């Protein structure tokens, strides 16, 4: 498959045949941040540039999520506050971002990219959001750099459209997806699985369906052993029609917010395990990149580039 130049990679999703996996990017929707802010906004453009080198023809721009989609996971009053710029200062501090029109647009596009990645997965076997994984956002609040919960919103859009009945969320970000767990509590149609640092944010976890916690400094071997043991049982418990995989890069040893000690090779092995399990089950998989705060940030980009490269190799031919 021909590689296009980066300048050709900002197309709309309907320009790519639905039988081919799609990769959605939102880095052109920049969130204005004060100088010195610790959120690595530059990561997203770096990742798109890296992916364009081997899968540029698969890149496309998602539509923004609409209020009637966001309301499937969130309080209508909270959505209105975000959209209108009336989000209280305390709520902005909990999210970690100041309000701006750019915040609204980027947050809507991030959710839209996961919705689109789920559709791509159900059409072609796989779809990728180069952002997303905003798993700390709960019903009436955002938190931890997460405004809206893209994962739960996307799954419920798929359910509303009649595309799926049940979903499995495999959250391998280093931080527990407390917002996802809270939103899915009592909802037997969405099974949540998380492997995360016990001593990391959020410090008050909201239990999901199956949580595995690791002490600070955990390395490749115990992490991968736990994942290998859990994966077969997950499909039996969840009985899903779609798997949403949050492939966080922040378990990496060089991540400044991660506290675990996984290598790049270990994270690649993690991704292969999840994708192997999906292949064995014939399971469509939608990927979100989730967190990554390595020093240097190029370490995060390298991990996430390999995550995307592996999905492209499996679902869109060799690269």
PDB file of C-alpha atoms in Angstrom:
ATOM      1  CA  UNK A   1       0.000   0.000   0.000  1.00  0.00           C
ATOM      2  CA  UNK A   2       1.350   3.388  -1.035  1.00  0.00           C
ATOM      3  CA  UNK A   3       2.528   5.802   1.671  1.00  0.00           C
ATOM      4  CA  UNK A   4       1.248   9.333   1.213  1.00  0.00           C
ATOM      5  CA  UNK A   5       3.014  12.465   2.303  1.00  0.00           C
ATOM      6  CA  UNK A   6       1.901  14.075   5.528  1.00  0.00           C
ATOM      7  CA  UNK A   7       0.195  16.912   3.655  1.00  0.00           C
ATOM      8  CA  UNK A   8      -2.249  14.394   2.168  1.00  0.00           C
ATOM      9  CA  UNK A   9      -3.252  12.912   5.522  1.00  0.00           C
ATOM     10  CA  UNK A  10      -6.003  15.269   6.689  1.00  0.00           C
ATOM     11  CA  UNK A  11      -8.903  13.673   4.866  1.00  0.00           C
ATOM     12  CA  UNK A  12     -12.402  12.926   6.066  1.00  0.00           C
ATOM     13  CA  UNK A  13     -13.197   9.333   7.082  1.00  0.00           C
ATOM     14  CA  UNK A  14     -15.671   8.724   4.253  1.00  0.00           C
ATOM     15  CA  UNK A  15     -12.807   8.990   1.752  1.00  0.00           C
ATOM     16  CA  UNK A  16     -11.311   5.658   2.875  1.00  0.00           C
ATOM     17  CA  UNK A  17     -13.098   2.376   2.046  1.00  0.00           C
ATOM     18  CA  UNK A  18     -14.756   0.991   5.177  1.00  0.00           C
ATOM     19  CA  UNK A  19     -13.157  -2.409   4.574  1.00  0.00           C
ATOM     20  CA  UNK A  20      -9.755  -0.884   5.479  1.00  0.00           C
ATOM     21  CA  UNK A  21      -8.819   0.061   9.025  1.00  0.00           C
ATOM     22  CA  UNK A  22      -8.745   3.778   9.764  1.00  0.00           C
ATOM     23  CA  UNK A  23      -6.463   5.811  12.034  1.00  0.00           C
ATOM     24  CA  UNK A  24      -7.909   9.044  13.422  1.00  0.00           C
ATOM     25  CA  UNK A  25      -5.873  12.059  14.503  1.00  0.00           C
ATOM     26  CA  UNK A  26      -6.836  15.320  16.207  1.00  0.00           C
ATOM     27  CA  UNK A  27      -3.477  17.015  16.784  1.00  0.00           C
ATOM     28  CA  UNK A  28      -4.458  20.006  14.648  1.00  0.00           C
ATOM     29  CA  UNK A  29      -7.098  20.858  17.286  1.00  0.00           C
ATOM     30  CA  UNK A  30      -4.655  22.372  19.746  1.00  0.00           C
ATOM     31  CA  UNK A  31      -5.533  22.969  23.376  1.00  0.00           C
ATOM     32  CA  UNK A  32      -4.051  26.304  24.512  1.00  0.00           C
ATOM     33  CA  UNK A  33      -2.027  25.745  27.670  1.00  0.00           C
ATOM     34  CA  UNK A  34       0.056  28.060  29.859  1.00  0.00           C
ATOM     35  CA  UNK A  35       3.828  27.885  29.593  1.00  0.00           C
ATOM     36  CA  UNK A  36       5.319  25.061  31.626  1.00  0.00           C
ATOM     37  CA  UNK A  37       2.136  22.969  31.754  1.00  0.00           C
ATOM     38  CA  UNK A  38       3.030  19.303  32.216  1.00  0.00           C
ATOM     39  CA  UNK A  39       0.565  17.936  29.664  1.00  0.00           C
ATOM     40  CA  UNK A  40       2.633  16.879  26.599  1.00  0.00           C
ATOM     41  CA  UNK A  41       0.544  18.460  23.838  1.00  0.00           C
ATOM     42  CA  UNK A  42       3.409  18.093  21.370  1.00  0.00           C
ATOM     43  CA  UNK A  43       3.159  14.303  21.598  1.00  0.00           C
ATOM     44  CA  UNK A  44       0.145  14.119  19.300  1.00  0.00           C
ATOM     45  CA  UNK A  45       1.695  15.846  16.289  1.00  0.00           C
ATOM     46  CA  UNK A  46       4.900  13.840  16.784  1.00  0.00           C
ATOM     47  CA  UNK A  47       2.912  10.609  16.795  1.00  0.00           C
ATOM     48  CA  UNK A  48       0.944  11.504  13.675  1.00  0.00           C
ATOM     49  CA  UNK A  49       4.151  12.394  11.839  1.00  0.00           C
ATOM     50  CA  UNK A  50       5.674   9.038  12.814  1.00  0.00           C
ATOM     51  CA  UNK A  51       2.584   7.089  11.747  1.00  0.00           C
ATOM     52  CA  UNK A  52       2.365   9.004   8.458  1.00  0.00           C
ATOM     53  CA  UNK A  53       5.739   7.525   7.475  1.00  0.00           C
ATOM     54  CA  UNK A  54       4.284   4.007   7.225  1.00  0.00           C
ATOM     55  CA  UNK A  55       0.482   4.378   7.168  1.00  0.00           C
ATOM     56  CA  UNK A  56      -0.266   7.870   5.920  1.00  0.00           C
ATOM     57  CA  UNK A  57      -3.036   6.673   3.605  1.00  0.00           C
ATOM     58  CA  UNK A  58      -4.988   5.379   6.613  1.00  0.00           C
ATOM     59  CA  UNK A  59      -4.993   8.690   8.510  1.00  0.00           C
ATOM     60  CA  UNK A  60      -8.156  10.755   8.644  1.00  0.00           C
ATOM     61  CA  UNK A  61      -9.859  13.464  10.699  1.00  0.00           C
ATOM     62  CA  UNK A  62     -12.868  12.490  12.844  1.00  0.00           C
ATOM     63  CA  UNK A  63     -16.070  14.411  13.263  1.00  0.00           C
ATOM     64  CA  UNK A  64     -16.602  16.063  16.637  1.00  0.00           C
ATOM     65  CA  UNK A  65     -18.887  14.256  19.067  1.00  0.00           C
ATOM     66  CA  UNK A  66     -22.283  15.914  19.451  1.00  0.00           C
ATOM     67  CA  UNK A  67     -24.182  16.607  22.661  1.00  0.00           C
ATOM     68  CA  UNK A  68     -26.704  13.870  21.855  1.00  0.00           C
ATOM     69  CA  UNK A  69     -23.811  11.398  21.851  1.00  0.00           C
ATOM     70  CA  UNK A  70     -22.051  12.760  24.939  1.00  0.00           C
ATOM     71  CA  UNK A  71     -25.304  12.589  26.922  1.00  0.00           C
ATOM     72  CA  UNK A  72     -25.121   8.798  26.706  1.00  0.00           C
ATOM     73  CA  UNK A  73     -22.345   9.008  29.313  1.00  0.00           C
ATOM     74  CA  UNK A  74     -22.572  12.486  30.858  1.00  0.00           C
ATOM     75  CA  UNK A  75     -24.868  14.822  32.772  1.00  0.00           C
ATOM     76  CA  UNK A  76     -26.582  17.244  30.344  1.00  0.00           C
ATOM     77  CA  UNK A  77     -25.859  20.143  32.708  1.00  0.00           C
ATOM     78  CA  UNK A  78     -22.144  19.286  32.749  1.00  0.00           C
ATOM     79  CA  UNK A  79     -22.071  19.124  28.949  1.00  0.00           C
ATOM     80  CA  UNK A  80     -23.731  22.535  28.783  1.00  0.00           C
ATOM     81  CA  UNK A  81     -21.205  24.006  31.226  1.00  0.00           C
ATOM     82  CA  UNK A  82     -18.314  22.743  29.127  1.00  0.00           C
ATOM     83  CA  UNK A  83     -19.787  23.873  25.815  1.00  0.00           C
ATOM     84  CA  UNK A  84     -20.814  27.323  27.068  1.00  0.00           C
ATOM     85  CA  UNK A  85     -17.681  28.215  29.020  1.00  0.00           C
ATOM     86  CA  UNK A  86     -19.505  28.175  32.361  1.00  0.00           C
ATOM     87  CA  UNK A  87     -17.403  25.426  33.894  1.00  0.00           C
ATOM     88  CA  UNK A  88     -16.594  26.484  37.489  1.00  0.00           C
ATOM     89  CA  UNK A  89     -12.981  27.233  38.355  1.00  0.00           C
ATOM     90  CA  UNK A  90     -12.837  24.270  40.749  1.00  0.00           C
ATOM     91  CA  UNK A  91     -13.998  21.955  37.971  1.00  0.00           C
ATOM     92  CA  UNK A  92     -11.323  23.319  35.660  1.00  0.00           C
ATOM     93  CA  UNK A  93      -8.682  22.692  38.312  1.00  0.00           C
ATOM     94  CA  UNK A  94      -9.846  19.106  38.727  1.00  0.00           C
ATOM     95  CA  UNK A  95      -9.576  18.565  34.988  1.00  0.00           C
ATOM     96  CA  UNK A  96      -6.173  20.254  34.935  1.00  0.00           C
ATOM     97  CA  UNK A  97      -6.910  22.478  31.919  1.00  0.00           C
ATOM     98  CA  UNK A  98      -8.187  26.064  31.730  1.00  0.00           C
ATOM     99  CA  UNK A  99     -11.422  26.465  29.776  1.00  0.00           C
ATOM    100  CA  UNK A 100     -11.161  27.748  26.215  1.00  0.00           C
ATOM    101  CA  UNK A 101     -13.023  27.216  22.932  1.00  0.00           C
ATOM    102  CA  UNK A 102     -10.051  25.065  21.946  1.00  0.00           C
ATOM    103  CA  UNK A 103     -10.671  22.832  24.962  1.00  0.00           C
ATOM    104  CA  UNK A 104     -14.247  22.237  23.827  1.00  0.00           C
ATOM    105  CA  UNK A 105     -13.313  21.474  20.229  1.00  0.00           C
ATOM    106  CA  UNK A 106     -10.425  19.182  21.094  1.00  0.00           C
ATOM    107  CA  UNK A 107     -12.457  17.296  23.712  1.00  0.00           C
ATOM    108  CA  UNK A 108     -15.314  16.750  21.258  1.00  0.00           C
ATOM    109  CA  UNK A 109     -12.906  15.605  18.544  1.00  0.00           C
ATOM    110  CA  UNK A 110     -11.188  13.185  20.936  1.00  0.00           C
ATOM    111  CA  UNK A 111     -14.497  11.486  21.677  1.00  0.00           C
ATOM    112  CA  UNK A 112     -15.441  11.604  18.008  1.00  0.00           C
ATOM    113  CA  UNK A 113     -12.189   9.848  17.132  1.00  0.00           C
ATOM    114  CA  UNK A 114     -12.983   6.941  19.453  1.00  0.00           C
ATOM    115  CA  UNK A 115     -16.521   6.687  18.086  1.00  0.00           C
ATOM    116  CA  UNK A 116     -15.036   6.571  14.593  1.00  0.00           C
ATOM    117  CA  UNK A 117     -12.383   4.031  15.639  1.00  0.00           C
ATOM    118  CA  UNK A 118     -15.126   1.758  16.979  1.00  0.00           C
ATOM    119  CA  UNK A 119     -17.010   1.987  13.688  1.00  0.00           C
ATOM    120  CA  UNK A 120     -13.785   1.221  11.834  1.00  0.00           C
ATOM    121  CA  UNK A 121     -13.188  -1.805  14.053  1.00  0.00           C
ATOM    122  CA  UNK A 122     -16.656  -3.172  13.381  1.00  0.00           C
ATOM    123  CA  UNK A 123     -16.247  -2.641   9.622  1.00  0.00           C
ATOM    124  CA  UNK A 124     -12.657  -3.771   9.165  1.00  0.00           C
ATOM    125  CA  UNK A 125     -11.503  -5.493  12.368  1.00  0.00           C
ATOM    126  CA  UNK A 126      -9.543  -2.555  13.793  1.00  0.00           C
ATOM    127  CA  UNK A 127      -9.654   1.197  14.281  1.00  0.00           C
ATOM    128  CA  UNK A 128      -7.212   3.539  16.034  1.00  0.00           C
ATOM    129  CA  UNK A 129      -7.526   6.880  17.798  1.00  0.00           C
ATOM    130  CA  UNK A 130      -4.097   8.526  18.101  1.00  0.00           C
ATOM    131  CA  UNK A 131      -5.475  10.376  21.140  1.00  0.00           C
ATOM    132  CA  UNK A 132      -8.336   9.369  23.464  1.00  0.00           C
ATOM    133  CA  UNK A 133      -8.377   7.160  26.506  1.00  0.00           C
ATOM    134  CA  UNK A 134      -9.936   9.883  28.687  1.00  0.00           C
ATOM    135  CA  UNK A 135     -10.902   7.407  31.365  1.00  0.00           C
ATOM    136  CA  UNK A 136     -10.970   9.695  34.414  1.00  0.00           C
ATOM    137  CA  UNK A 137     -14.034  11.651  33.241  1.00  0.00           C
ATOM    138  CA  UNK A 138     -17.187  10.607  35.110  1.00  0.00           C
ATOM    139  CA  UNK A 139     -20.880  11.446  34.802  1.00  0.00           C
ATOM    140  CA  UNK A 140     -20.885  15.069  35.935  1.00  0.00           C
ATOM    141  CA  UNK A 141     -17.207  15.974  36.115  1.00  0.00           C
ATOM    142  CA  UNK A 142     -13.877  15.753  34.399  1.00  0.00           C
ATOM    143  CA  UNK A 143     -10.595  14.881  36.051  1.00  0.00           C
ATOM    144  CA  UNK A 144      -6.950  14.180  35.348  1.00  0.00           C
ATOM    145  CA  UNK A 145      -6.713  15.816  31.891  1.00  0.00           C
ATOM    146  CA  UNK A 146     -10.021  14.167  30.869  1.00  0.00           C
ATOM    147  CA  UNK A 147     -13.074  16.287  29.996  1.00  0.00           C
ATOM    148  CA  UNK A 148     -15.433  13.686  28.480  1.00  0.00           C
ATOM    149  CA  UNK A 149     -15.152   9.903  28.687  1.00  0.00           C
ATOM    150  CA  UNK A 150     -14.539   8.838  25.095  1.00  0.00           C
ATOM    151  CA  UNK A 151     -14.585   5.097  25.792  1.00  0.00           C
ATOM    152  CA  UNK A 152     -18.010   4.853  27.436  1.00  0.00           C
ATOM    153  CA  UNK A 153     -19.547   7.389  25.071  1.00  0.00           C
ATOM    154  CA  UNK A 154     -18.283   5.479  22.027  1.00  0.00           C
ATOM    155  CA  UNK A 155     -19.476   2.105  23.289  1.00  0.00           C
ATOM    156  CA  UNK A 156     -22.929   3.470  24.057  1.00  0.00           C
ATOM    157  CA  UNK A 157     -23.130   5.096  20.627  1.00  0.00           C
ATOM    158  CA  UNK A 158     -22.353   1.697  19.094  1.00  0.00           C
ATOM    159  CA  UNK A 159     -25.077   0.146  21.234  1.00  0.00           C
ATOM    160  CA  UNK A 160     -27.603   2.848  20.334  1.00  0.00           C
ATOM    161  CA  UNK A 161     -26.885   2.326  16.648  1.00  0.00           C
ATOM    162  CA  UNK A 162     -27.502  -1.407  17.061  1.00  0.00           C
ATOM    163  CA  UNK A 163     -23.957  -2.334  16.048  1.00  0.00           C
ATOM    164  CA  UNK A 164     -23.129  -4.188  19.289  1.00  0.00           C
ATOM    165  CA  UNK A 165     -24.798  -5.398  22.470  1.00  0.00           C
ATOM    166  CA  UNK A 166     -21.798  -5.925  24.739  1.00  0.00           C
ATOM    167  CA  UNK A 167     -18.271  -4.510  24.983  1.00  0.00           C
ATOM    168  CA  UNK A 168     -15.053  -5.264  26.832  1.00  0.00           C
ATOM    169  CA  UNK A 169     -12.771  -2.406  27.915  1.00  0.00           C
ATOM    170  CA  UNK A 170      -9.143  -3.446  28.412  1.00  0.00           C
ATOM    171  CA  UNK A 171      -7.511  -0.464  30.110  1.00  0.00           C
ATOM    172  CA  UNK A 172      -3.716  -0.819  30.303  1.00  0.00           C
ATOM    173  CA  UNK A 173      -2.933   2.799  31.083  1.00  0.00           C
ATOM    174  CA  UNK A 174      -0.850   3.009  34.256  1.00  0.00           C
ATOM    175  CA  UNK A 175      -3.626   4.995  35.959  1.00  0.00           C
ATOM    176  CA  UNK A 176      -6.874   3.293  36.925  1.00  0.00           C
ATOM    177  CA  UNK A 177      -9.856   4.305  34.797  1.00  0.00           C
ATOM    178  CA  UNK A 178     -11.992   5.435  37.713  1.00  0.00           C
ATOM    179  CA  UNK A 179     -14.378   7.424  35.537  1.00  0.00           C
ATOM    180  CA  UNK A 180     -14.990   4.490  33.217  1.00  0.00           C
ATOM    181  CA  UNK A 181     -15.554   2.177  36.179  1.00  0.00           C
ATOM    182  CA  UNK A 182     -18.043   4.594  37.760  1.00  0.00           C
ATOM    183  CA  UNK A 183     -19.953   5.129  34.519  1.00  0.00           C
ATOM    184  CA  UNK A 184     -20.200   1.387  33.878  1.00  0.00           C
ATOM    185  CA  UNK A 185     -21.127   0.377  37.398  1.00  0.00           C
ATOM    186  CA  UNK A 186     -24.389  -1.521  37.201  1.00  0.00           C
ATOM    187  CA  UNK A 187     -24.165  -1.744  33.395  1.00  0.00           C
ATOM    188  CA  UNK A 188     -23.650  -5.430  32.643  1.00  0.00           C
ATOM    189  CA  UNK A 189     -23.246  -4.709  28.933  1.00  0.00           C
ATOM    190  CA  UNK A 190     -19.818  -3.058  29.406  1.00  0.00           C
ATOM    191  CA  UNK A 191     -17.159  -5.111  31.211  1.00  0.00           C
ATOM    192  CA  UNK A 192     -14.188  -3.110  32.525  1.00  0.00           C
ATOM    193  CA  UNK A 193     -10.730  -4.565  33.071  1.00  0.00           C
ATOM    194  CA  UNK A 194      -7.816  -2.458  34.325  1.00  0.00           C
ATOM    195  CA  UNK A 195      -4.157  -3.149  35.140  1.00  0.00           C
ATOM    196  CA  UNK A 196      -2.597  -0.148  36.865  1.00  0.00           C
ATOM    197  CA  UNK A 197      -0.268   1.156  39.543  1.00  0.00           C
ATOM    198  CA  UNK A 198      -1.612   0.710  43.073  1.00  0.00           C
ATOM    199  CA  UNK A 199       0.111   3.860  44.376  1.00  0.00           C
ATOM    200  CA  UNK A 200      -0.683   6.120  41.453  1.00  0.00           C
ATOM    201  CA  UNK A 201      -3.448   8.556  40.516  1.00  0.00           C
ATOM    202  CA  UNK A 202      -6.362   8.358  41.172  1.00  0.00           C
ATOM    203  CA  UNK A 203      -5.564   7.790  44.803  1.00  0.00           C
ATOM    204  CA  UNK A 204      -9.186   6.858  45.510  1.00  0.00           C
ATOM    205  CA  UNK A 205      -9.944   4.139  42.968  1.00  0.00           C
ATOM    206  CA  UNK A 206     -13.473   3.310  41.809  1.00  0.00           C
ATOM    207  CA  UNK A 207     -13.615  -0.480  41.485  1.00  0.00           C
ATOM    208  CA  UNK A 208     -14.290  -1.844  38.026  1.00  0.00           C
ATOM    209  CA  UNK A 209     -15.340  -5.354  37.093  1.00  0.00           C
ATOM    210  CA  UNK A 210     -11.755  -6.652  37.345  1.00  0.00           C
ATOM    211  CA  UNK A 211      -8.799  -4.613  38.600  1.00  0.00           C
ATOM    212  CA  UNK A 212      -5.195  -5.785  38.909  1.00  0.00           C
ATOM    213  CA  UNK A 213      -2.889  -3.467  40.850  1.00  0.00           C
ATOM    214  CA  UNK A 214       0.901  -3.410  40.827  1.00  0.00           C
ATOM    215  CA  UNK A 215       3.368  -1.941  43.315  1.00  0.00           C
ATOM    216  CA  UNK A 216       5.755   0.797  42.243  1.00  0.00           C
ATOM    217  CA  UNK A 217       8.699  -0.518  40.233  1.00  0.00           C
ATOM    218  CA  UNK A 218       6.907  -3.530  38.718  1.00  0.00           C
ATOM    219  CA  UNK A 219       8.705  -4.690  35.577  1.00  0.00           C
ATOM    220  CA  UNK A 220       7.952  -6.680  32.465  1.00  0.00           C
ATOM    221  CA  UNK A 221       7.804 -10.220  33.814  1.00  0.00           C
ATOM    222  CA  UNK A 222       5.106  -9.949  36.526  1.00  0.00           C
ATOM    223  CA  UNK A 223       3.082  -7.498  34.446  1.00  0.00           C
ATOM    224  CA  UNK A 224       3.008  -9.686  31.356  1.00  0.00           C
ATOM    225  CA  UNK A 225       2.342 -12.809  33.398  1.00  0.00           C
ATOM    226  CA  UNK A 226      -0.717 -11.194  34.978  1.00  0.00           C
ATOM    227  CA  UNK A 227      -2.029 -10.098  31.585  1.00  0.00           C
ATOM    228  CA  UNK A 228      -1.474 -13.518  30.016  1.00  0.00           C
ATOM    229  CA  UNK A 229      -3.369 -15.132  32.876  1.00  0.00           C
ATOM    230  CA  UNK A 230      -6.313 -12.722  32.688  1.00  0.00           C
ATOM    231  CA  UNK A 231      -6.942 -12.461  28.950  1.00  0.00           C
ATOM    232  CA  UNK A 232      -8.584 -15.853  28.330  1.00  0.00           C
ATOM    233  CA  UNK A 233     -11.033 -15.355  31.203  1.00  0.00           C
ATOM    234  CA  UNK A 234     -11.965 -11.847  30.077  1.00  0.00           C
ATOM    235  CA  UNK A 235     -13.720 -13.016  26.936  1.00  0.00           C
ATOM    236  CA  UNK A 236     -15.656 -15.637  28.887  1.00  0.00           C
ATOM    237  CA  UNK A 237     -16.776 -13.099  31.478  1.00  0.00           C
ATOM    238  CA  UNK A 238     -17.516 -10.209  29.140  1.00  0.00           C
ATOM    239  CA  UNK A 239     -18.930 -12.066  26.090  1.00  0.00           C
ATOM    240  CA  UNK A 240     -18.189  -8.949  24.017  1.00  0.00           C
ATOM    241  CA  UNK A 241     -18.980  -7.934  20.463  1.00  0.00           C
ATOM    242  CA  UNK A 242     -16.230  -5.296  20.543  1.00  0.00           C
ATOM    243  CA  UNK A 243     -13.040  -4.750  22.549  1.00  0.00           C
ATOM    244  CA  UNK A 244     -11.831  -1.232  23.304  1.00  0.00           C
ATOM    245  CA  UNK A 245      -8.124  -1.274  24.159  1.00  0.00           C
ATOM    246  CA  UNK A 246      -6.582   1.646  26.023  1.00  0.00           C
ATOM    247  CA  UNK A 247      -2.901   1.149  25.154  1.00  0.00           C
ATOM    248  CA  UNK A 248      -1.298   3.628  27.539  1.00  0.00           C
ATOM    249  CA  UNK A 249       2.451   4.193  27.170  1.00  0.00           C
ATOM    250  CA  UNK A 250       2.807   5.372  30.764  1.00  0.00           C
ATOM    251  CA  UNK A 251       3.838   2.034  32.355  1.00  0.00           C
ATOM    252  CA  UNK A 252       7.180   2.754  30.633  1.00  0.00           C
ATOM    253  CA  UNK A 253      10.160   3.006  32.983  1.00  0.00           C
ATOM    254  CA  UNK A 254      11.055   6.522  31.781  1.00  0.00           C
ATOM    255  CA  UNK A 255       7.539   7.888  32.316  1.00  0.00           C
ATOM    256  CA  UNK A 256       7.659  10.677  34.893  1.00  0.00           C
ATOM    257  CA  UNK A 257       4.114   9.962  36.136  1.00  0.00           C
ATOM    258  CA  UNK A 258       4.081   6.183  35.764  1.00  0.00           C
ATOM    259  CA  UNK A 259       6.011   4.632  38.676  1.00  0.00           C
ATOM    260  CA  UNK A 260       6.216   1.235  36.937  1.00  0.00           C
ATOM    261  CA  UNK A 261       9.293  -0.145  35.199  1.00  0.00           C
ATOM    262  CA  UNK A 262       8.239  -1.687  31.898  1.00  0.00           C
ATOM    263  CA  UNK A 263      10.566  -1.631  28.911  1.00  0.00           C
ATOM    264  CA  UNK A 264       9.639  -0.698  25.352  1.00  0.00           C
ATOM    265  CA  UNK A 265       9.973  -4.378  24.464  1.00  0.00           C
ATOM    266  CA  UNK A 266       7.667  -5.280  27.339  1.00  0.00           C
ATOM    267  CA  UNK A 267       5.010  -2.846  26.142  1.00  0.00           C
ATOM    268  CA  UNK A 268       5.300  -4.228  22.622  1.00  0.00           C
ATOM    269  CA  UNK A 269       4.789  -7.730  24.042  1.00  0.00           C
ATOM    270  CA  UNK A 270       1.740  -6.428  25.944  1.00  0.00           C
ATOM    271  CA  UNK A 271       0.198  -5.085  22.746  1.00  0.00           C
ATOM    272  CA  UNK A 272       0.894  -8.331  20.917  1.00  0.00           C
ATOM    273  CA  UNK A 273      -0.828 -10.305  23.670  1.00  0.00           C
ATOM    274  CA  UNK A 274      -3.983  -8.221  23.444  1.00  0.00           C
ATOM    275  CA  UNK A 275      -4.072  -8.322  19.654  1.00  0.00           C
ATOM    276  CA  UNK A 276      -3.336 -12.061  19.604  1.00  0.00           C
ATOM    277  CA  UNK A 277      -6.273 -12.614  21.945  1.00  0.00           C
ATOM    278  CA  UNK A 278      -8.545 -10.522  19.718  1.00  0.00           C
ATOM    279  CA  UNK A 279      -7.397 -12.464  16.671  1.00  0.00           C
ATOM    280  CA  UNK A 280      -8.031 -15.785  18.366  1.00  0.00           C
ATOM    281  CA  UNK A 281     -11.557 -14.672  19.260  1.00  0.00           C
ATOM    282  CA  UNK A 282     -12.279 -12.963  15.935  1.00  0.00           C
ATOM    283  CA  UNK A 283     -12.879  -9.839  18.009  1.00  0.00           C
ATOM    284  CA  UNK A 284     -13.004  -6.330  16.496  1.00  0.00           C
ATOM    285  CA  UNK A 285     -10.680  -3.995  18.425  1.00  0.00           C
ATOM    286  CA  UNK A 286     -10.633  -0.209  18.727  1.00  0.00           C
ATOM    287  CA  UNK A 287      -7.474   1.328  20.192  1.00  0.00           C
ATOM    288  CA  UNK A 288      -6.962   4.564  22.111  1.00  0.00           C
ATOM    289  CA  UNK A 289      -3.453   5.719  22.957  1.00  0.00           C
ATOM    290  CA  UNK A 290      -4.082   6.941  26.499  1.00  0.00           C
ATOM    291  CA  UNK A 291      -1.365   8.451  28.671  1.00  0.00           C
ATOM    292  CA  UNK A 292       2.325   8.938  28.187  1.00  0.00           C
ATOM    293  CA  UNK A 293       4.575  11.427  29.989  1.00  0.00           C
ATOM    294  CA  UNK A 294       8.063  10.100  29.427  1.00  0.00           C
ATOM    295  CA  UNK A 295      11.217  12.154  29.623  1.00  0.00           C
ATOM    296  CA  UNK A 296      12.099  12.582  26.812  1.00  0.00           C
ATOM    297  CA  UNK A 297       8.616  12.592  25.266  1.00  0.00           C
ATOM    298  CA  UNK A 298      10.104  10.843  22.229  1.00  0.00           C
ATOM    299  CA  UNK A 299      10.134   7.657  24.360  1.00  0.00           C
ATOM    300  CA  UNK A 300       6.335   7.834  24.621  1.00  0.00           C
ATOM    301  CA  UNK A 301       6.043   8.510  20.902  1.00  0.00           C
ATOM    302  CA  UNK A 302       8.268   5.520  20.141  1.00  0.00           C
ATOM    303  CA  UNK A 303       6.076   3.196  22.230  1.00  0.00           C
ATOM    304  CA  UNK A 304       2.831   4.422  20.703  1.00  0.00           C
ATOM    305  CA  UNK A 305       4.254   4.371  17.188  1.00  0.00           C
ATOM    306  CA  UNK A 306       5.048   0.682  17.625  1.00  0.00           C
ATOM    307  CA  UNK A 307       1.541   0.051  18.977  1.00  0.00           C
ATOM    308  CA  UNK A 308       0.076   1.545  15.807  1.00  0.00           C
ATOM    309  CA  UNK A 309       2.632  -0.155  13.548  1.00  0.00           C
ATOM    310  CA  UNK A 310       1.663  -3.540  14.962  1.00  0.00           C
ATOM    311  CA  UNK A 311      -2.052  -2.946  14.350  1.00  0.00           C
ATOM    312  CA  UNK A 312      -1.339  -1.794  10.792  1.00  0.00           C
ATOM    313  CA  UNK A 313       0.842  -4.834  10.131  1.00  0.00           C
ATOM    314  CA  UNK A 314      -1.952  -7.132  11.281  1.00  0.00           C
ATOM    315  CA  UNK A 315      -4.976  -5.392   9.811  1.00  0.00           C
ATOM    316  CA  UNK A 316      -3.738  -3.443   6.788  1.00  0.00           C
ATOM    317  CA  UNK A 317      -0.779  -5.409   5.453  1.00  0.00           C
ATOM    318  CA  UNK A 318       2.955  -5.429   6.102  1.00  0.00           C
ATOM    319  CA  UNK A 319       4.856  -2.194   6.751  1.00  0.00           C
TER     320      UNK A 319
END
